[in-house]
């Protein structure tokens, strides 16, 4: 069974650093990109960025650039989202999600998030 | 950035009703449109990808249609477990979600 299991809830102070994790299992980890999605309290979903575990290439949303750095450790099938200096506005639930693709021709495909982690609640206070 | 706008933002309906949610893109995105369902305190769940393809395991009462800039998600006969928030997402250029449609029991 494909699973993404995220690390537990965190309570931090502004200015502190943090790294949260997302461990994949039940599939070949390097075959699928991983995205991170933010959901602020009572709000909608916002895409932060993605990483390709096969080559470490990452892309970020222009709107949320600077709101976390994405990395991966292929040896343990785990993706990370980290902050060097948290702000109160980073308080949110963060989800990792696995990419899948439906190919309609040799080079073209539709991209979607077919599995999600359970979410990690990050609370930042002063 | 491509903006996604859903309507309505909230909707009250009864079990057995047919419900349609609309999602509009700020520019043409072909069929690069996905739909997700989210229940309170839970992760989103993929329902529809590529505008009209039903994800494995999702009940057939869910269907998607549209291309270009206008898309719809239809639930043919609402069941109690369908009351949730629904999001569209474009994957044509990076990824953007709509603001969500909260489906509540009337």
Tab-separated table of C-alpha atoms in Angstrom:
chain	number	residue	atom	x	y	z
A	1	UNK	CA	0.000	0.000	0.000
A	2	UNK	CA	1.308	3.423	-0.979
A	3	UNK	CA	1.735	5.638	2.076
A	4	UNK	CA	3.206	9.003	2.957
A	5	UNK	CA	3.764	9.341	6.694
A	6	UNK	CA	4.601	12.766	8.068
A	7	UNK	CA	6.321	13.770	11.294
A	8	UNK	CA	4.307	14.960	14.270
A	9	UNK	CA	2.973	18.344	15.322
A	10	UNK	CA	5.465	21.030	16.276
A	11	UNK	CA	5.255	24.055	18.581
A	12	UNK	CA	7.997	26.604	18.006
A	13	UNK	CA	8.914	30.204	18.762
A	14	UNK	CA	9.510	32.889	16.143
A	15	UNK	CA	13.079	32.874	14.881
A	16	UNK	CA	13.603	29.162	15.572
A	17	UNK	CA	14.464	26.621	12.885
A	18	UNK	CA	12.406	23.565	11.999
A	19	UNK	CA	12.461	20.584	9.654
A	20	UNK	CA	9.403	18.390	9.074
A	21	UNK	CA	9.488	15.110	7.196
A	22	UNK	CA	7.462	12.920	4.850
A	23	UNK	CA	8.418	9.245	4.442
A	24	UNK	CA	7.186	7.318	1.438
A	25	UNK	CA	6.544	3.584	1.369
A	26	UNK	CA	4.857	1.021	-0.848
A	27	UNK	CA	6.316	2.396	-4.082
A	28	UNK	CA	9.666	3.310	-5.664
A	29	UNK	CA	10.354	6.659	-4.024
A	30	UNK	CA	12.569	8.033	-6.797
A	31	UNK	CA	9.896	7.491	-9.472
A	32	UNK	CA	7.518	10.204	-8.238
A	33	UNK	CA	7.940	13.876	-7.419
A	34	UNK	CA	6.840	15.105	-3.980
A	35	UNK	CA	5.075	18.424	-3.388
A	36	UNK	CA	4.428	20.338	-0.196
A	37	UNK	CA	1.111	22.147	0.333
A	38	UNK	CA	0.255	24.683	3.028
A	39	UNK	CA	-3.143	25.126	4.654
A	40	UNK	CA	-3.417	28.022	7.066
A	41	UNK	CA	-6.088	27.745	9.779
A	42	UNK	CA	-9.554	27.826	8.244
A	43	UNK	CA	-8.157	28.552	4.780
A	44	UNK	CA	-7.592	26.814	1.457
A	45	UNK	CA	-4.732	24.863	-0.073
A	46	UNK	CA	-1.569	26.576	-1.328
A	47	UNK	CA	1.207	24.864	-3.282
A	48	UNK	CA	4.650	25.619	-1.836
A	49	UNK	CA	6.915	23.644	-4.155
A	50	UNK	CA	8.027	20.223	-5.326
A	51	UNK	CA	11.140	18.084	-5.579
A	52	UNK	CA	12.138	15.270	-7.878
A	53	UNK	CA	13.842	12.637	-5.681
A	54	UNK	CA	15.639	11.143	-8.697
A	55	UNK	CA	17.742	14.257	-9.418
A	56	UNK	CA	17.028	16.588	-6.458
A	57	UNK	CA	15.619	19.222	-8.830
A	58	UNK	CA	13.165	21.497	-7.014
A	59	UNK	CA	10.678	24.178	-8.044
A	60	UNK	CA	8.835	26.689	-5.882
A	61	UNK	CA	5.703	28.772	-6.107
A	62	UNK	CA	6.664	32.398	-6.835
A	63	UNK	CA	4.014	33.437	-4.299
A	64	UNK	CA	5.460	31.313	-1.510
A	65	UNK	CA	9.156	31.414	-2.363
A	66	UNK	CA	11.072	31.875	0.869
A	67	UNK	CA	8.398	30.088	2.880
A	68	UNK	CA	10.361	26.891	3.358
A	69	UNK	CA	13.096	24.908	1.600
A	70	UNK	CA	12.424	21.453	0.194
A	71	UNK	CA	14.984	18.653	0.250
A	72	UNK	CA	15.103	14.875	0.033
A	73	UNK	CA	17.141	11.945	1.341
A	74	UNK	CA	16.784	9.142	-1.189
A	75	UNK	CA	18.555	6.654	1.079
A	76	UNK	CA	15.628	6.700	3.509
A	77	UNK	CA	12.793	7.602	1.086
A	78	UNK	CA	12.080	10.853	2.906
A	79	UNK	CA	11.315	14.399	1.804
A	80	UNK	CA	11.693	17.429	4.021
A	81	UNK	CA	10.384	20.964	4.376
A	82	UNK	CA	12.512	23.240	6.504
A	83	UNK	CA	12.726	26.776	7.789
A	84	UNK	CA	15.791	28.544	9.161
A	85	UNK	CA	13.866	31.275	10.973
A	86	UNK	CA	10.156	30.752	11.597
A	87	UNK	CA	7.598	33.547	11.568
A	88	UNK	CA	4.170	33.544	13.198
A	89	UNK	CA	2.642	33.493	9.710
A	90	UNK	CA	4.229	30.061	9.121
A	91	UNK	CA	1.631	28.588	11.498
A	92	UNK	CA	-0.327	26.141	9.366
A	93	UNK	CA	-0.882	22.500	8.545
A	94	UNK	CA	1.583	21.249	5.962
A	95	UNK	CA	0.867	18.306	3.681
A	96	UNK	CA	3.199	16.349	1.446
A	97	UNK	CA	1.723	14.802	-1.677
A	98	UNK	CA	2.936	12.314	-4.280
A	99	UNK	CA	2.738	13.213	-7.935
A	100	UNK	CA	1.340	10.861	-10.512
A	101	UNK	CA	0.917	11.344	-14.243
A	102	UNK	CA	-1.417	10.267	-17.022
A	103	UNK	CA	0.401	10.222	-20.347
A	104	UNK	CA	-1.631	11.231	-23.392
A	105	UNK	CA	1.301	11.018	-25.802
A	106	UNK	CA	5.058	10.451	-25.733
A	107	UNK	CA	5.931	13.774	-24.157
A	108	UNK	CA	2.659	15.046	-22.795
A	109	UNK	CA	1.083	14.135	-19.484
A	110	UNK	CA	-1.470	15.300	-16.985
A	111	UNK	CA	-0.019	15.752	-13.511
A	112	UNK	CA	-1.925	15.292	-10.259
A	113	UNK	CA	-1.429	14.517	-6.564
A	114	UNK	CA	-2.681	10.986	-5.949
A	115	UNK	CA	-1.514	10.319	-2.382
A	116	UNK	CA	-1.210	12.691	0.536
A	117	UNK	CA	0.436	12.559	3.930
A	118	UNK	CA	-1.710	12.981	7.023
A	119	UNK	CA	-0.488	16.545	7.597
A	120	UNK	CA	1.844	18.190	10.122
A	121	UNK	CA	0.515	21.044	12.253
A	122	UNK	CA	3.117	23.739	12.876
A	123	UNK	CA	2.351	26.368	15.507
A	124	UNK	CA	4.676	29.358	15.818
A	125	UNK	CA	4.283	31.871	18.610
A	126	UNK	CA	6.275	34.753	19.954
B	1	UNK	CA	0.247	32.957	-12.104
B	2	UNK	CA	-2.905	31.189	-13.219
B	3	UNK	CA	-5.824	32.044	-10.929
B	4	UNK	CA	-8.575	29.520	-10.213
B	5	UNK	CA	-12.020	30.687	-9.106
B	6	UNK	CA	-14.653	28.301	-7.776
B	7	UNK	CA	-18.356	28.939	-7.461
B	8	UNK	CA	-20.231	28.838	-5.287
B	9	UNK	CA	-18.005	29.261	-2.209
B	10	UNK	CA	-20.569	27.364	-0.165
B	11	UNK	CA	-23.582	25.264	-0.970
B	12	UNK	CA	-26.376	23.662	1.043
B	13	UNK	CA	-27.943	20.510	-0.333
B	14	UNK	CA	-29.834	17.399	0.755
B	15	UNK	CA	-29.007	13.728	0.505
B	16	UNK	CA	-30.009	12.528	-2.947
B	17	UNK	CA	-29.594	15.938	-4.625
B	18	UNK	CA	-27.580	16.481	-7.788
B	19	UNK	CA	-24.875	19.085	-7.182
B	20	UNK	CA	-22.580	20.951	-9.560
B	21	UNK	CA	-19.513	22.991	-8.633
B	22	UNK	CA	-17.828	25.252	-11.183
B	23	UNK	CA	-14.156	26.153	-11.507
B	24	UNK	CA	-12.864	28.845	-13.852
B	25	UNK	CA	-9.249	29.432	-14.859
B	26	UNK	CA	-7.806	32.871	-15.621
B	27	UNK	CA	-6.374	31.489	-18.891
B	28	UNK	CA	-6.791	28.345	-20.925
B	29	UNK	CA	-5.425	25.246	-19.183
B	30	UNK	CA	-6.639	22.613	-21.667
B	31	UNK	CA	-7.625	19.638	-19.479
B	32	UNK	CA	-4.964	20.159	-16.811
B	33	UNK	CA	-7.554	20.259	-14.045
B	34	UNK	CA	-7.939	18.078	-10.955
B	35	UNK	CA	-10.562	17.891	-8.211
B	36	UNK	CA	-9.997	17.029	-4.549
B	37	UNK	CA	-12.272	16.419	-1.589
B	38	UNK	CA	-11.257	17.409	1.935
B	39	UNK	CA	-13.052	16.554	5.160
B	40	UNK	CA	-12.358	18.443	8.415
B	41	UNK	CA	-9.039	17.493	9.982
B	42	UNK	CA	-8.126	15.203	7.082
B	43	UNK	CA	-5.825	15.360	4.095
B	44	UNK	CA	-7.297	16.102	0.664
B	45	UNK	CA	-8.300	13.127	-1.480
B	46	UNK	CA	-8.040	13.005	-5.272
B	47	UNK	CA	-11.395	12.533	-7.027
B	48	UNK	CA	-10.894	13.523	-10.671
B	49	UNK	CA	-7.756	14.131	-12.743
B	50	UNK	CA	-7.280	15.436	-16.280
B	51	UNK	CA	-10.668	17.169	-16.003
B	52	UNK	CA	-12.791	14.042	-16.417
B	53	UNK	CA	-10.884	10.905	-15.394
B	54	UNK	CA	-12.214	9.230	-12.251
B	55	UNK	CA	-9.520	8.218	-9.775
B	56	UNK	CA	-9.514	4.535	-8.899
B	57	UNK	CA	-11.786	3.736	-5.972
B	58	UNK	CA	-13.851	6.933	-6.242
B	59	UNK	CA	-17.619	6.318	-6.562
B	60	UNK	CA	-19.097	6.784	-10.018
B	61	UNK	CA	-21.563	9.422	-8.750
B	62	UNK	CA	-18.631	11.840	-9.062
B	63	UNK	CA	-17.888	13.149	-12.540
B	64	UNK	CA	-15.905	15.985	-14.063
B	65	UNK	CA	-16.167	17.848	-17.336
B	66	UNK	CA	-14.838	20.867	-19.185
B	67	UNK	CA	-11.723	22.119	-20.922
B	68	UNK	CA	-10.044	25.434	-21.602
B	69	UNK	CA	-11.178	27.795	-18.861
B	70	UNK	CA	-14.415	26.342	-17.488
B	71	UNK	CA	-14.826	23.084	-15.599
B	72	UNK	CA	-17.472	21.392	-13.490
B	73	UNK	CA	-17.572	18.730	-10.800
B	74	UNK	CA	-20.921	16.975	-10.521
B	75	UNK	CA	-22.163	14.675	-7.783
B	76	UNK	CA	-25.152	12.860	-9.217
B	77	UNK	CA	-26.834	11.817	-5.957
B	78	UNK	CA	-25.408	13.208	-2.733
B	79	UNK	CA	-24.563	10.735	-0.017
B	80	UNK	CA	-23.995	11.640	3.665
B	81	UNK	CA	-20.247	11.075	3.319
B	82	UNK	CA	-20.013	13.647	0.490
B	83	UNK	CA	-20.457	16.661	2.737
B	84	UNK	CA	-16.979	18.178	2.627
B	85	UNK	CA	-14.966	20.938	0.966
B	86	UNK	CA	-14.015	20.541	-2.688
B	87	UNK	CA	-11.026	22.106	-4.415
B	88	UNK	CA	-10.075	22.359	-8.049
B	89	UNK	CA	-6.383	22.528	-9.009
B	90	UNK	CA	-4.670	23.464	-12.265
B	91	UNK	CA	-1.462	21.677	-13.248
B	92	UNK	CA	-0.879	23.461	-16.574
B	93	UNK	CA	1.709	25.866	-15.164
B	94	UNK	CA	2.971	24.995	-11.698
B	95	UNK	CA	-0.027	24.329	-9.469
B	96	UNK	CA	-2.813	26.550	-8.193
B	97	UNK	CA	-5.881	25.601	-6.183
B	98	UNK	CA	-9.281	27.212	-6.203
B	99	UNK	CA	-10.467	28.755	-2.951
B	100	UNK	CA	-12.711	25.802	-2.161
B	101	UNK	CA	-16.445	25.055	-2.111
B	102	UNK	CA	-17.917	23.948	1.198
B	103	UNK	CA	-20.813	21.543	0.713
B	104	UNK	CA	-23.114	21.485	3.728
B	105	UNK	CA	-26.222	19.568	4.678
B	106	UNK	CA	-29.487	21.460	4.187
